[in-house]
Amino acid sequence: MNNNFINRKDRIIASAIEIISEAGLASLNTRTLAMKENMSESLLYRYFGGIEEVLVEVAETFTRFDKGIIATVASKDISHLDKALEFIKMLATNYTGYPELGALALNYEGFLHNVNTREMMAECLMNRRDFIVKEFQSAIDEGEIVDIFTADELSNMVLGTLNRDLLNRRLVNDNQSHEQVSNNWLIKFTNLIIKK
């Protein structure tokens, strides 16, 4: 996308996300952000009161993606199992198309330790978990899937695998996209839990 169509504040947030993706949350400060944006630190302060405000905007960007996915999947007229799986697929698609979002997901602990982003990130992660648990529980209750695992255990499996794959992608250069790996794993996972 042509940067002329993106306002400066949004470009600064995008640059902050790139810095976190490239070097980790601890590396984000006004100096590195101003350098990445090719501006002075004093000009950066015209847009944000400090790095804490930038972090809040970064966390809001991350949570907006999750809220959008949950709203989209919840509105679909599909089975409960399909809703849980579709949510994971859509996360994987977002992480494939915007890998820096995956880096934010892997830096969630840093966001949870920051007083300005803690509640927002905790709410996002809990909403993610609660949505999947609710759909898995409904799938169990309605006999869509076997009940050898609890809904909570199933949620831990899919979210844990998603996070593990995000970490693996950062450690190993894989020629398959995050989306392809997740879809392959979800097919196997579904075959284990679906009632035959």
Short mmCIF file of N, CA and C in Angstrom, two decimals:
data_model
loop_
_atom_site.label_atom_id
_atom_site.label_comp_id
_atom_site.label_asym_id
_atom_site.label_seq_id
_atom_site.Cartn_x
_atom_site.Cartn_y
_atom_site.Cartn_z
N MET A 1 0.84 -1.17 0.00
CA MET A 1 0.00 0.00 0.00
C MET A 1 0.89 1.24 0.00
N ASN A 2 0.48 2.22 -0.73
CA ASN A 2 1.21 3.47 -0.81
C ASN A 2 1.12 4.19 0.53
N ASN A 3 2.27 4.51 1.09
CA ASN A 3 2.31 5.16 2.41
C ASN A 3 1.66 6.54 2.41
N ASN A 4 1.47 7.15 1.23
CA ASN A 4 0.83 8.45 1.17
C ASN A 4 -0.62 8.39 1.61
N PHE A 5 -1.23 7.21 1.55
CA PHE A 5 -2.62 7.06 1.93
C PHE A 5 -2.79 6.68 3.41
N ILE A 6 -1.70 6.47 4.09
CA ILE A 6 -1.75 6.12 5.50
C ILE A 6 -1.32 7.35 6.30
N ASN A 7 -2.11 7.72 7.31
CA ASN A 7 -1.72 8.92 8.06
C ASN A 7 -0.47 8.64 8.88
N ARG A 8 0.20 9.69 9.27
CA ARG A 8 1.49 9.58 9.95
C ARG A 8 1.39 8.79 11.25
N LYS A 9 0.32 9.02 12.00
CA LYS A 9 0.15 8.33 13.27
C LYS A 9 0.07 6.81 13.05
N ASP A 10 -0.69 6.39 12.03
CA ASP A 10 -0.79 4.96 11.71
C ASP A 10 0.55 4.39 11.26
N ARG A 11 1.32 5.18 10.51
CA ARG A 11 2.65 4.72 10.08
C ARG A 11 3.56 4.54 11.28
N ILE A 12 3.44 5.42 12.26
CA ILE A 12 4.27 5.29 13.47
C ILE A 12 3.91 4.00 14.20
N ILE A 13 2.63 3.70 14.30
CA ILE A 13 2.20 2.46 14.96
C ILE A 13 2.71 1.25 14.18
N ALA A 14 2.59 1.30 12.85
CA ALA A 14 3.10 0.20 12.01
C ALA A 14 4.60 0.01 12.23
N SER A 15 5.32 1.12 12.32
CA SER A 15 6.77 1.03 12.58
C SER A 15 7.06 0.46 13.96
N ALA A 16 6.26 0.84 14.95
CA ALA A 16 6.44 0.28 16.30
C ALA A 16 6.23 -1.22 16.28
N ILE A 17 5.21 -1.67 15.56
CA ILE A 17 4.95 -3.11 15.45
C ILE A 17 6.11 -3.81 14.76
N GLU A 18 6.67 -3.18 13.72
CA GLU A 18 7.82 -3.77 13.03
C GLU A 18 9.03 -3.87 13.95
N ILE A 19 9.27 -2.85 14.76
CA ILE A 19 10.39 -2.88 15.70
C ILE A 19 10.21 -4.03 16.69
N ILE A 20 9.00 -4.18 17.22
CA ILE A 20 8.73 -5.28 18.16
C ILE A 20 8.96 -6.61 17.47
N SER A 21 8.52 -6.73 16.23
CA SER A 21 8.68 -7.97 15.47
C SER A 21 10.15 -8.28 15.22
N GLU A 22 10.92 -7.26 14.89
CA GLU A 22 12.33 -7.46 14.53
C GLU A 22 13.23 -7.65 15.74
N ALA A 23 12.97 -6.91 16.83
CA ALA A 23 13.93 -6.90 17.93
C ALA A 23 13.31 -7.10 19.31
N GLY A 24 12.00 -7.26 19.40
CA GLY A 24 11.37 -7.51 20.68
C GLY A 24 10.82 -6.24 21.31
N LEU A 25 9.91 -6.45 22.24
CA LEU A 25 9.21 -5.35 22.91
C LEU A 25 10.17 -4.41 23.65
N ALA A 26 11.20 -4.97 24.26
CA ALA A 26 12.14 -4.16 25.05
C ALA A 26 12.92 -3.17 24.17
N SER A 27 13.01 -3.43 22.88
CA SER A 27 13.78 -2.56 22.00
C SER A 27 12.99 -1.34 21.53
N LEU A 28 11.70 -1.30 21.82
CA LEU A 28 10.88 -0.18 21.39
C LEU A 28 11.06 1.00 22.34
N ASN A 29 11.58 2.08 21.83
CA ASN A 29 11.71 3.32 22.59
C ASN A 29 11.59 4.48 21.60
N THR A 30 11.50 5.70 22.12
CA THR A 30 11.29 6.85 21.24
C THR A 30 12.44 7.03 20.26
N ARG A 31 13.64 6.73 20.68
CA ARG A 31 14.80 6.89 19.79
C ARG A 31 14.72 5.94 18.60
N THR A 32 14.51 4.64 18.87
CA THR A 32 14.46 3.68 17.76
C THR A 32 13.25 3.93 16.87
N LEU A 33 12.15 4.33 17.46
CA LEU A 33 10.95 4.59 16.68
C LEU A 33 11.13 5.83 15.80
N ALA A 34 11.71 6.88 16.35
CA ALA A 34 11.97 8.09 15.56
C ALA A 34 12.94 7.79 14.42
N MET A 35 13.97 6.99 14.69
CA MET A 35 14.93 6.62 13.64
C MET A 35 14.23 5.84 12.53
N LYS A 36 13.39 4.89 12.91
CA LYS A 36 12.69 4.08 11.91
C LYS A 36 11.77 4.95 11.05
N GLU A 37 11.18 5.94 11.67
CA GLU A 37 10.27 6.85 10.95
C GLU A 37 11.01 8.01 10.29
N ASN A 38 12.33 8.05 10.45
CA ASN A 38 13.15 9.11 9.87
C ASN A 38 12.64 10.50 10.30
N MET A 39 12.46 10.62 11.61
CA MET A 39 12.00 11.89 12.19
C MET A 39 12.75 12.11 13.50
N SER A 40 12.65 13.30 14.00
CA SER A 40 13.26 13.60 15.30
C SER A 40 12.35 13.08 16.42
N GLU A 41 12.95 12.86 17.57
CA GLU A 41 12.14 12.44 18.72
C GLU A 41 11.14 13.52 19.10
N SER A 42 11.54 14.77 18.96
CA SER A 42 10.61 15.86 19.31
C SER A 42 9.40 15.86 18.39
N LEU A 43 9.58 15.52 17.12
CA LEU A 43 8.44 15.43 16.20
C LEU A 43 7.54 14.25 16.58
N LEU A 44 8.15 13.17 17.01
CA LEU A 44 7.38 12.00 17.46
C LEU A 44 6.44 12.39 18.60
N TYR A 45 6.92 13.26 19.49
CA TYR A 45 6.10 13.69 20.63
C TYR A 45 4.90 14.56 20.20
N ARG A 46 4.91 15.04 18.98
CA ARG A 46 3.73 15.77 18.48
C ARG A 46 2.57 14.81 18.23
N TYR A 47 2.91 13.54 17.98
CA TYR A 47 1.88 12.53 17.69
C TYR A 47 1.51 11.71 18.92
N PHE A 48 2.49 11.46 19.77
CA PHE A 48 2.28 10.64 20.96
C PHE A 48 3.00 11.28 22.14
N GLY A 49 2.37 11.18 23.33
CA GLY A 49 2.96 11.74 24.53
C GLY A 49 4.17 10.98 25.05
N GLY A 50 4.43 9.83 24.50
CA GLY A 50 5.56 9.01 24.92
C GLY A 50 5.38 7.58 24.43
N ILE A 51 6.34 6.76 24.74
CA ILE A 51 6.32 5.38 24.24
C ILE A 51 5.17 4.59 24.83
N GLU A 52 4.71 4.95 26.02
CA GLU A 52 3.58 4.25 26.63
C GLU A 52 2.31 4.43 25.79
N GLU A 53 2.10 5.63 25.26
CA GLU A 53 0.94 5.86 24.39
C GLU A 53 1.06 5.04 23.11
N VAL A 54 2.26 4.91 22.60
CA VAL A 54 2.49 4.08 21.40
C VAL A 54 2.14 2.63 21.72
N LEU A 55 2.60 2.13 22.86
CA LEU A 55 2.32 0.75 23.25
C LEU A 55 0.81 0.50 23.38
N VAL A 56 0.10 1.45 23.93
CA VAL A 56 -1.35 1.31 24.05
C VAL A 56 -1.98 1.18 22.65
N GLU A 57 -1.53 2.02 21.72
CA GLU A 57 -2.05 1.95 20.34
C GLU A 57 -1.69 0.61 19.68
N VAL A 58 -0.50 0.12 19.94
CA VAL A 58 -0.08 -1.18 19.40
C VAL A 58 -0.99 -2.28 19.95
N ALA A 59 -1.22 -2.25 21.25
CA ALA A 59 -2.10 -3.26 21.87
C ALA A 59 -3.52 -3.14 21.32
N GLU A 60 -3.99 -1.92 21.12
CA GLU A 60 -5.34 -1.74 20.56
C GLU A 60 -5.42 -2.29 19.14
N THR A 61 -4.36 -2.11 18.36
CA THR A 61 -4.32 -2.67 17.01
C THR A 61 -4.44 -4.19 17.06
N PHE A 62 -3.67 -4.80 17.95
CA PHE A 62 -3.71 -6.26 18.11
C PHE A 62 -5.11 -6.72 18.51
N THR A 63 -5.71 -6.06 19.49
CA THR A 63 -7.00 -6.51 19.99
C THR A 63 -8.12 -6.28 18.97
N ARG A 64 -7.99 -5.25 18.15
CA ARG A 64 -8.99 -5.00 17.10
C ARG A 64 -9.09 -6.17 16.14
N PHE A 65 -7.95 -6.77 15.80
CA PHE A 65 -7.96 -7.93 14.91
C PHE A 65 -8.76 -9.07 15.55
N ASP A 66 -8.50 -9.35 16.82
CA ASP A 66 -9.21 -10.43 17.51
C ASP A 66 -10.70 -10.16 17.59
N LYS A 67 -11.07 -8.93 17.96
CA LYS A 67 -12.49 -8.59 18.06
C LYS A 67 -13.19 -8.76 16.71
N GLY A 68 -12.53 -8.35 15.66
CA GLY A 68 -13.10 -8.49 14.33
C GLY A 68 -13.30 -9.94 13.93
N ILE A 69 -12.32 -10.76 14.25
CA ILE A 69 -12.41 -12.18 13.91
C ILE A 69 -13.54 -12.83 14.71
N ILE A 70 -13.60 -12.57 16.00
CA ILE A 70 -14.65 -13.15 16.83
C ILE A 70 -16.02 -12.75 16.31
N ALA A 71 -16.21 -11.47 16.00
CA ALA A 71 -17.50 -10.99 15.50
C ALA A 71 -17.86 -11.65 14.18
N THR A 72 -16.89 -11.80 13.30
CA THR A 72 -17.12 -12.42 11.99
C THR A 72 -17.51 -13.88 12.15
N VAL A 73 -16.74 -14.61 12.94
CA VAL A 73 -16.99 -16.04 13.11
C VAL A 73 -18.31 -16.28 13.86
N ALA A 74 -18.57 -15.49 14.88
CA ALA A 74 -19.80 -15.67 15.68
C ALA A 74 -21.05 -15.46 14.81
N SER A 75 -20.94 -14.61 13.80
CA SER A 75 -22.12 -14.32 12.96
C SER A 75 -22.37 -15.39 11.90
N LYS A 76 -21.44 -16.31 11.71
CA LYS A 76 -21.59 -17.33 10.67
C LYS A 76 -22.59 -18.40 11.11
N ASP A 77 -23.32 -18.90 10.15
CA ASP A 77 -24.29 -19.97 10.40
C ASP A 77 -23.63 -21.31 10.12
N ILE A 78 -22.73 -21.69 11.02
CA ILE A 78 -21.99 -22.95 10.90
C ILE A 78 -22.01 -23.64 12.25
N SER A 79 -21.56 -24.89 12.28
CA SER A 79 -21.56 -25.64 13.53
C SER A 79 -20.61 -25.01 14.55
N HIS A 80 -20.78 -25.40 15.80
CA HIS A 80 -19.91 -24.88 16.87
C HIS A 80 -18.46 -25.30 16.65
N LEU A 81 -18.26 -26.54 16.24
CA LEU A 81 -16.89 -26.99 15.95
C LEU A 81 -16.30 -26.15 14.83
N ASP A 82 -17.08 -25.94 13.79
CA ASP A 82 -16.58 -25.14 12.66
C ASP A 82 -16.26 -23.71 13.09
N LYS A 83 -17.02 -23.16 14.02
CA LYS A 83 -16.72 -21.81 14.51
C LYS A 83 -15.38 -21.78 15.24
N ALA A 84 -15.14 -22.77 16.09
CA ALA A 84 -13.86 -22.82 16.80
C ALA A 84 -12.70 -22.96 15.83
N LEU A 85 -12.87 -23.85 14.85
CA LEU A 85 -11.81 -24.08 13.87
C LEU A 85 -11.63 -22.87 12.96
N GLU A 86 -12.73 -22.26 12.56
CA GLU A 86 -12.67 -21.07 11.69
C GLU A 86 -11.94 -19.93 12.39
N PHE A 87 -12.16 -19.79 13.70
CA PHE A 87 -11.46 -18.75 14.45
C PHE A 87 -9.95 -18.96 14.36
N ILE A 88 -9.51 -20.19 14.58
CA ILE A 88 -8.07 -20.48 14.50
C ILE A 88 -7.55 -20.26 13.08
N LYS A 89 -8.32 -20.69 12.09
CA LYS A 89 -7.90 -20.50 10.69
C LYS A 89 -7.77 -19.01 10.37
N MET A 90 -8.70 -18.21 10.85
CA MET A 90 -8.64 -16.77 10.56
C MET A 90 -7.45 -16.11 11.27
N LEU A 91 -7.14 -16.56 12.48
CA LEU A 91 -5.93 -16.06 13.15
C LEU A 91 -4.70 -16.41 12.34
N ALA A 92 -4.64 -17.66 11.88
CA ALA A 92 -3.49 -18.11 11.09
C ALA A 92 -3.37 -17.32 9.79
N THR A 93 -4.52 -17.03 9.17
CA THR A 93 -4.51 -16.23 7.94
C THR A 93 -3.97 -14.84 8.22
N ASN A 94 -4.41 -14.23 9.32
CA ASN A 94 -3.90 -12.90 9.69
C ASN A 94 -2.41 -12.93 9.97
N TYR A 95 -1.95 -13.96 10.67
CA TYR A 95 -0.53 -14.06 10.99
C TYR A 95 0.31 -14.34 9.74
N THR A 96 -0.29 -15.00 8.75
CA THR A 96 0.43 -15.22 7.49
C THR A 96 0.51 -13.91 6.71
N GLY A 97 -0.61 -13.19 6.63
CA GLY A 97 -0.64 -11.95 5.88
C GLY A 97 0.06 -10.79 6.56
N TYR A 98 0.12 -10.82 7.86
CA TYR A 98 0.72 -9.75 8.64
C TYR A 98 1.55 -10.40 9.75
N PRO A 99 2.73 -10.94 9.40
CA PRO A 99 3.53 -11.71 10.36
C PRO A 99 3.88 -10.95 11.63
N GLU A 100 3.91 -9.63 11.54
CA GLU A 100 4.23 -8.84 12.74
C GLU A 100 3.18 -9.02 13.83
N LEU A 101 1.94 -9.33 13.44
CA LEU A 101 0.91 -9.62 14.45
C LEU A 101 1.29 -10.86 15.26
N GLY A 102 1.87 -11.83 14.59
CA GLY A 102 2.34 -13.02 15.29
C GLY A 102 3.42 -12.67 16.30
N ALA A 103 4.28 -11.72 15.93
CA ALA A 103 5.31 -11.28 16.86
C ALA A 103 4.69 -10.61 18.08
N LEU A 104 3.62 -9.85 17.86
CA LEU A 104 2.92 -9.25 19.00
C LEU A 104 2.35 -10.33 19.90
N ALA A 105 1.79 -11.37 19.28
CA ALA A 105 1.23 -12.48 20.07
C ALA A 105 2.31 -13.14 20.91
N LEU A 106 3.50 -13.27 20.35
CA LEU A 106 4.59 -13.89 21.10
C LEU A 106 5.15 -12.98 22.19
N ASN A 107 4.85 -11.70 22.09
CA ASN A 107 5.31 -10.73 23.10
C ASN A 107 4.22 -10.40 24.11
N TYR A 108 3.18 -11.22 24.17
CA TYR A 108 2.05 -10.91 25.05
C TYR A 108 2.47 -10.76 26.51
N GLU A 109 3.46 -11.50 26.93
CA GLU A 109 3.91 -11.42 28.32
C GLU A 109 4.40 -10.01 28.66
N GLY A 110 5.12 -9.41 27.73
CA GLY A 110 5.58 -8.03 27.95
C GLY A 110 4.42 -7.05 28.06
N PHE A 111 3.38 -7.26 27.24
CA PHE A 111 2.20 -6.41 27.32
C PHE A 111 1.48 -6.62 28.65
N LEU A 112 1.48 -7.85 29.15
CA LEU A 112 0.81 -8.13 30.42
C LEU A 112 1.56 -7.53 31.61
N HIS A 113 2.86 -7.30 31.44
CA HIS A 113 3.65 -6.71 32.53
C HIS A 113 3.67 -5.19 32.47
N ASN A 114 3.07 -4.62 31.46
CA ASN A 114 3.02 -3.17 31.33
C ASN A 114 1.69 -2.67 31.90
N VAL A 115 1.75 -1.76 32.83
CA VAL A 115 0.56 -1.28 33.51
C VAL A 115 -0.45 -0.66 32.55
N ASN A 116 0.03 -0.08 31.44
CA ASN A 116 -0.85 0.59 30.49
C ASN A 116 -1.53 -0.35 29.50
N THR A 117 -0.97 -1.54 29.31
CA THR A 117 -1.54 -2.46 28.32
C THR A 117 -2.05 -3.76 28.94
N ARG A 118 -1.78 -3.96 30.23
CA ARG A 118 -2.11 -5.21 30.90
C ARG A 118 -3.57 -5.60 30.73
N GLU A 119 -4.48 -4.72 31.13
CA GLU A 119 -5.90 -5.06 31.10
C GLU A 119 -6.40 -5.33 29.69
N MET A 120 -5.96 -4.51 28.75
CA MET A 120 -6.40 -4.66 27.37
C MET A 120 -5.95 -6.01 26.79
N MET A 121 -4.68 -6.36 27.01
CA MET A 121 -4.16 -7.61 26.47
C MET A 121 -4.76 -8.80 27.20
N ALA A 122 -4.93 -8.71 28.52
CA ALA A 122 -5.53 -9.81 29.27
C ALA A 122 -6.96 -10.05 28.80
N GLU A 123 -7.71 -8.97 28.60
CA GLU A 123 -9.09 -9.10 28.12
C GLU A 123 -9.12 -9.74 26.74
N CYS A 124 -8.22 -9.33 25.87
CA CYS A 124 -8.16 -9.89 24.52
C CYS A 124 -7.88 -11.39 24.56
N LEU A 125 -6.87 -11.78 25.34
CA LEU A 125 -6.52 -13.20 25.43
C LEU A 125 -7.62 -14.02 26.08
N MET A 126 -8.28 -13.46 27.09
CA MET A 126 -9.38 -14.17 27.74
C MET A 126 -10.60 -14.27 26.81
N ASN A 127 -10.88 -13.23 26.05
CA ASN A 127 -11.98 -13.28 25.09
C ASN A 127 -11.72 -14.34 24.02
N ARG A 128 -10.47 -14.42 23.59
CA ARG A 128 -10.07 -15.44 22.61
C ARG A 128 -10.32 -16.83 23.18
N ARG A 129 -9.82 -17.03 24.38
CA ARG A 129 -9.97 -18.33 25.03
C ARG A 129 -11.44 -18.65 25.30
N ASP A 130 -12.17 -17.69 25.85
CA ASP A 130 -13.58 -17.91 26.19
C ASP A 130 -14.42 -18.24 24.96
N PHE A 131 -14.15 -17.58 23.84
CA PHE A 131 -14.89 -17.84 22.62
C PHE A 131 -14.68 -19.29 22.17
N ILE A 132 -13.44 -19.72 22.16
CA ILE A 132 -13.14 -21.09 21.70
C ILE A 132 -13.69 -22.11 22.69
N VAL A 133 -13.54 -21.87 23.98
CA VAL A 133 -14.07 -22.80 24.99
C VAL A 133 -15.59 -22.92 24.83
N LYS A 134 -16.26 -21.80 24.66
CA LYS A 134 -17.73 -21.80 24.51
C LYS A 134 -18.14 -22.63 23.29
N GLU A 135 -17.45 -22.45 22.18
CA GLU A 135 -17.80 -23.19 20.96
C GLU A 135 -17.50 -24.68 21.11
N PHE A 136 -16.37 -25.01 21.73
CA PHE A 136 -16.06 -26.42 21.95
C PHE A 136 -17.06 -27.05 22.92
N GLN A 137 -17.43 -26.32 23.98
CA GLN A 137 -18.40 -26.86 24.93
C GLN A 137 -19.74 -27.10 24.24
N SER A 138 -20.18 -26.17 23.42
CA SER A 138 -21.43 -26.35 22.68
C SER A 138 -21.32 -27.53 21.71
N ALA A 139 -20.16 -27.70 21.10
CA ALA A 139 -19.95 -28.83 20.19
C ALA A 139 -20.02 -30.15 20.94
N ILE A 140 -19.48 -30.18 22.15
CA ILE A 140 -19.56 -31.39 22.99
C ILE A 140 -21.00 -31.63 23.39
N ASP A 141 -21.66 -30.58 23.89
CA ASP A 141 -23.05 -30.70 24.35
C ASP A 141 -24.00 -31.16 23.25
N GLU A 142 -23.76 -30.72 22.04
CA GLU A 142 -24.63 -31.07 20.93
C GLU A 142 -24.18 -32.32 20.17
N GLY A 143 -23.16 -33.00 20.68
CA GLY A 143 -22.72 -34.26 20.10
C GLY A 143 -21.95 -34.13 18.80
N GLU A 144 -21.41 -32.96 18.52
CA GLU A 144 -20.62 -32.78 17.30
C GLU A 144 -19.26 -33.46 17.43
N ILE A 145 -18.72 -33.44 18.64
CA ILE A 145 -17.39 -34.01 18.88
C ILE A 145 -17.43 -34.92 20.10
N VAL A 146 -16.44 -35.79 20.18
CA VAL A 146 -16.35 -36.70 21.32
C VAL A 146 -16.01 -35.92 22.58
N ASP A 147 -16.34 -36.49 23.72
CA ASP A 147 -16.13 -35.77 24.97
C ASP A 147 -14.97 -36.33 25.79
N ILE A 148 -13.94 -36.83 25.10
CA ILE A 148 -12.79 -37.35 25.84
C ILE A 148 -11.91 -36.23 26.40
N PHE A 149 -12.03 -35.04 25.80
CA PHE A 149 -11.34 -33.86 26.31
C PHE A 149 -12.38 -32.84 26.73
N THR A 150 -12.05 -32.04 27.74
CA THR A 150 -12.94 -30.95 28.11
C THR A 150 -12.77 -29.82 27.08
N ALA A 151 -13.73 -28.92 27.08
CA ALA A 151 -13.64 -27.77 26.18
C ALA A 151 -12.39 -26.94 26.49
N ASP A 152 -12.05 -26.84 27.77
CA ASP A 152 -10.86 -26.10 28.17
C ASP A 152 -9.60 -26.77 27.64
N GLU A 153 -9.54 -28.09 27.73
CA GLU A 153 -8.38 -28.82 27.22
C GLU A 153 -8.26 -28.66 25.70
N LEU A 154 -9.38 -28.72 25.00
CA LEU A 154 -9.36 -28.54 23.55
C LEU A 154 -8.87 -27.13 23.19
N SER A 155 -9.34 -26.14 23.94
CA SER A 155 -8.90 -24.76 23.72
C SER A 155 -7.40 -24.64 23.92
N ASN A 156 -6.90 -25.24 25.01
CA ASN A 156 -5.46 -25.20 25.26
C ASN A 156 -4.68 -25.86 24.14
N MET A 157 -5.21 -26.94 23.59
CA MET A 157 -4.53 -27.64 22.49
C MET A 157 -4.41 -26.74 21.26
N VAL A 158 -5.52 -26.15 20.84
CA VAL A 158 -5.47 -25.37 19.59
C VAL A 158 -4.72 -24.05 19.78
N LEU A 159 -4.94 -23.36 20.90
CA LEU A 159 -4.23 -22.11 21.11
C LEU A 159 -2.74 -22.35 21.38
N GLY A 160 -2.44 -23.41 22.12
CA GLY A 160 -1.04 -23.76 22.37
C GLY A 160 -0.31 -24.13 21.10
N THR A 161 -0.97 -24.87 20.23
CA THR A 161 -0.36 -25.26 18.96
C THR A 161 -0.17 -24.03 18.07
N LEU A 162 -1.14 -23.13 18.07
CA LEU A 162 -1.01 -21.90 17.29
C LEU A 162 0.21 -21.10 17.76
N ASN A 163 0.35 -20.94 19.07
CA ASN A 163 1.50 -20.19 19.61
C ASN A 163 2.81 -20.91 19.37
N ARG A 164 2.81 -22.23 19.51
CA ARG A 164 4.03 -22.99 19.25
C ARG A 164 4.46 -22.83 17.80
N ASP A 165 3.49 -22.87 16.88
CA ASP A 165 3.82 -22.71 15.47
C ASP A 165 4.34 -21.30 15.19
N LEU A 166 3.77 -20.29 15.84
CA LEU A 166 4.29 -18.93 15.67
C LEU A 166 5.75 -18.86 16.09
N LEU A 167 6.07 -19.48 17.22
CA LEU A 167 7.45 -19.48 17.70
C LEU A 167 8.35 -20.26 16.75
N ASN A 168 7.89 -21.43 16.30
CA ASN A 168 8.69 -22.23 15.36
C ASN A 168 9.02 -21.45 14.10
N ARG A 169 8.07 -20.68 13.60
CA ARG A 169 8.27 -19.90 12.37
C ARG A 169 9.34 -18.84 12.57
N ARG A 170 9.46 -18.34 13.78
CA ARG A 170 10.49 -17.33 14.03
C ARG A 170 11.87 -17.97 14.19
N LEU A 171 11.88 -19.25 14.56
CA LEU A 171 13.15 -19.94 14.77
C LEU A 171 13.66 -20.65 13.52
N VAL A 172 12.74 -21.15 12.71
CA VAL A 172 13.11 -21.96 11.54
C VAL A 172 12.46 -21.36 10.30
N ASN A 173 13.23 -21.20 9.25
CA ASN A 173 12.67 -20.71 8.00
C ASN A 173 11.94 -21.86 7.33
N ASP A 174 10.63 -21.79 7.27
CA ASP A 174 9.80 -22.85 6.70
C ASP A 174 9.18 -22.33 5.42
N ASN A 175 9.14 -23.17 4.39
CA ASN A 175 8.57 -22.70 3.13
C ASN A 175 7.05 -22.80 3.10
N GLN A 176 6.44 -23.36 4.14
CA GLN A 176 4.99 -23.37 4.25
C GLN A 176 4.55 -22.16 5.06
N SER A 177 3.41 -21.60 4.70
CA SER A 177 2.90 -20.45 5.45
C SER A 177 2.33 -20.93 6.78
N HIS A 178 2.17 -19.98 7.68
CA HIS A 178 1.55 -20.29 8.97
C HIS A 178 0.15 -20.85 8.74
N GLU A 179 -0.52 -20.28 7.76
CA GLU A 179 -1.87 -20.72 7.41
C GLU A 179 -1.88 -22.18 6.96
N GLN A 180 -0.93 -22.57 6.10
CA GLN A 180 -0.86 -23.95 5.62
C GLN A 180 -0.58 -24.93 6.76
N VAL A 181 0.36 -24.59 7.61
CA VAL A 181 0.70 -25.47 8.72
C VAL A 181 -0.49 -25.63 9.66
N SER A 182 -1.15 -24.51 9.99
CA SER A 182 -2.31 -24.56 10.88
C SER A 182 -3.44 -25.39 10.27
N ASN A 183 -3.71 -25.18 8.99
CA ASN A 183 -4.78 -25.94 8.34
C ASN A 183 -4.48 -27.44 8.32
N ASN A 184 -3.22 -27.80 8.06
CA ASN A 184 -2.85 -29.22 8.07
C ASN A 184 -3.04 -29.82 9.46
N TRP A 185 -2.62 -29.08 10.49
CA TRP A 185 -2.76 -29.57 11.86
C TRP A 185 -4.23 -29.65 12.24
N LEU A 186 -5.04 -28.67 11.86
CA LEU A 186 -6.46 -28.67 12.21
C LEU A 186 -7.21 -29.84 11.58
N ILE A 187 -6.81 -30.25 10.39
CA ILE A 187 -7.43 -31.43 9.76
C ILE A 187 -7.18 -32.66 10.62
N LYS A 188 -5.96 -32.86 11.05
CA LYS A 188 -5.63 -34.00 11.91
C LYS A 188 -6.35 -33.92 13.24
N PHE A 189 -6.36 -32.73 13.83
CA PHE A 189 -7.02 -32.50 15.10
C PHE A 189 -8.51 -32.82 14.99
N THR A 190 -9.15 -32.33 13.95
CA THR A 190 -10.58 -32.56 13.75
C THR A 190 -10.88 -34.05 13.60
N ASN A 191 -10.02 -34.76 12.89
CA ASN A 191 -10.24 -36.21 12.70
C ASN A 191 -10.19 -36.95 14.04
N LEU A 192 -9.45 -36.42 15.01
CA LEU A 192 -9.37 -37.07 16.32
C LEU A 192 -10.61 -36.84 17.18
N ILE A 193 -11.22 -35.66 17.05
CA ILE A 193 -12.29 -35.30 17.98
C ILE A 193 -13.70 -35.40 17.40
N ILE A 194 -13.82 -35.51 16.09
CA ILE A 194 -15.16 -35.51 15.49
C ILE A 194 -15.82 -36.86 15.71
N LYS A 195 -17.12 -36.83 15.95
CA LYS A 195 -17.87 -38.07 16.12
C LYS A 195 -18.07 -38.71 14.76
N LYS A 196 -17.81 -39.99 14.72
CA LYS A 196 -17.95 -40.70 13.44
C LYS A 196 -19.21 -41.52 13.42
#
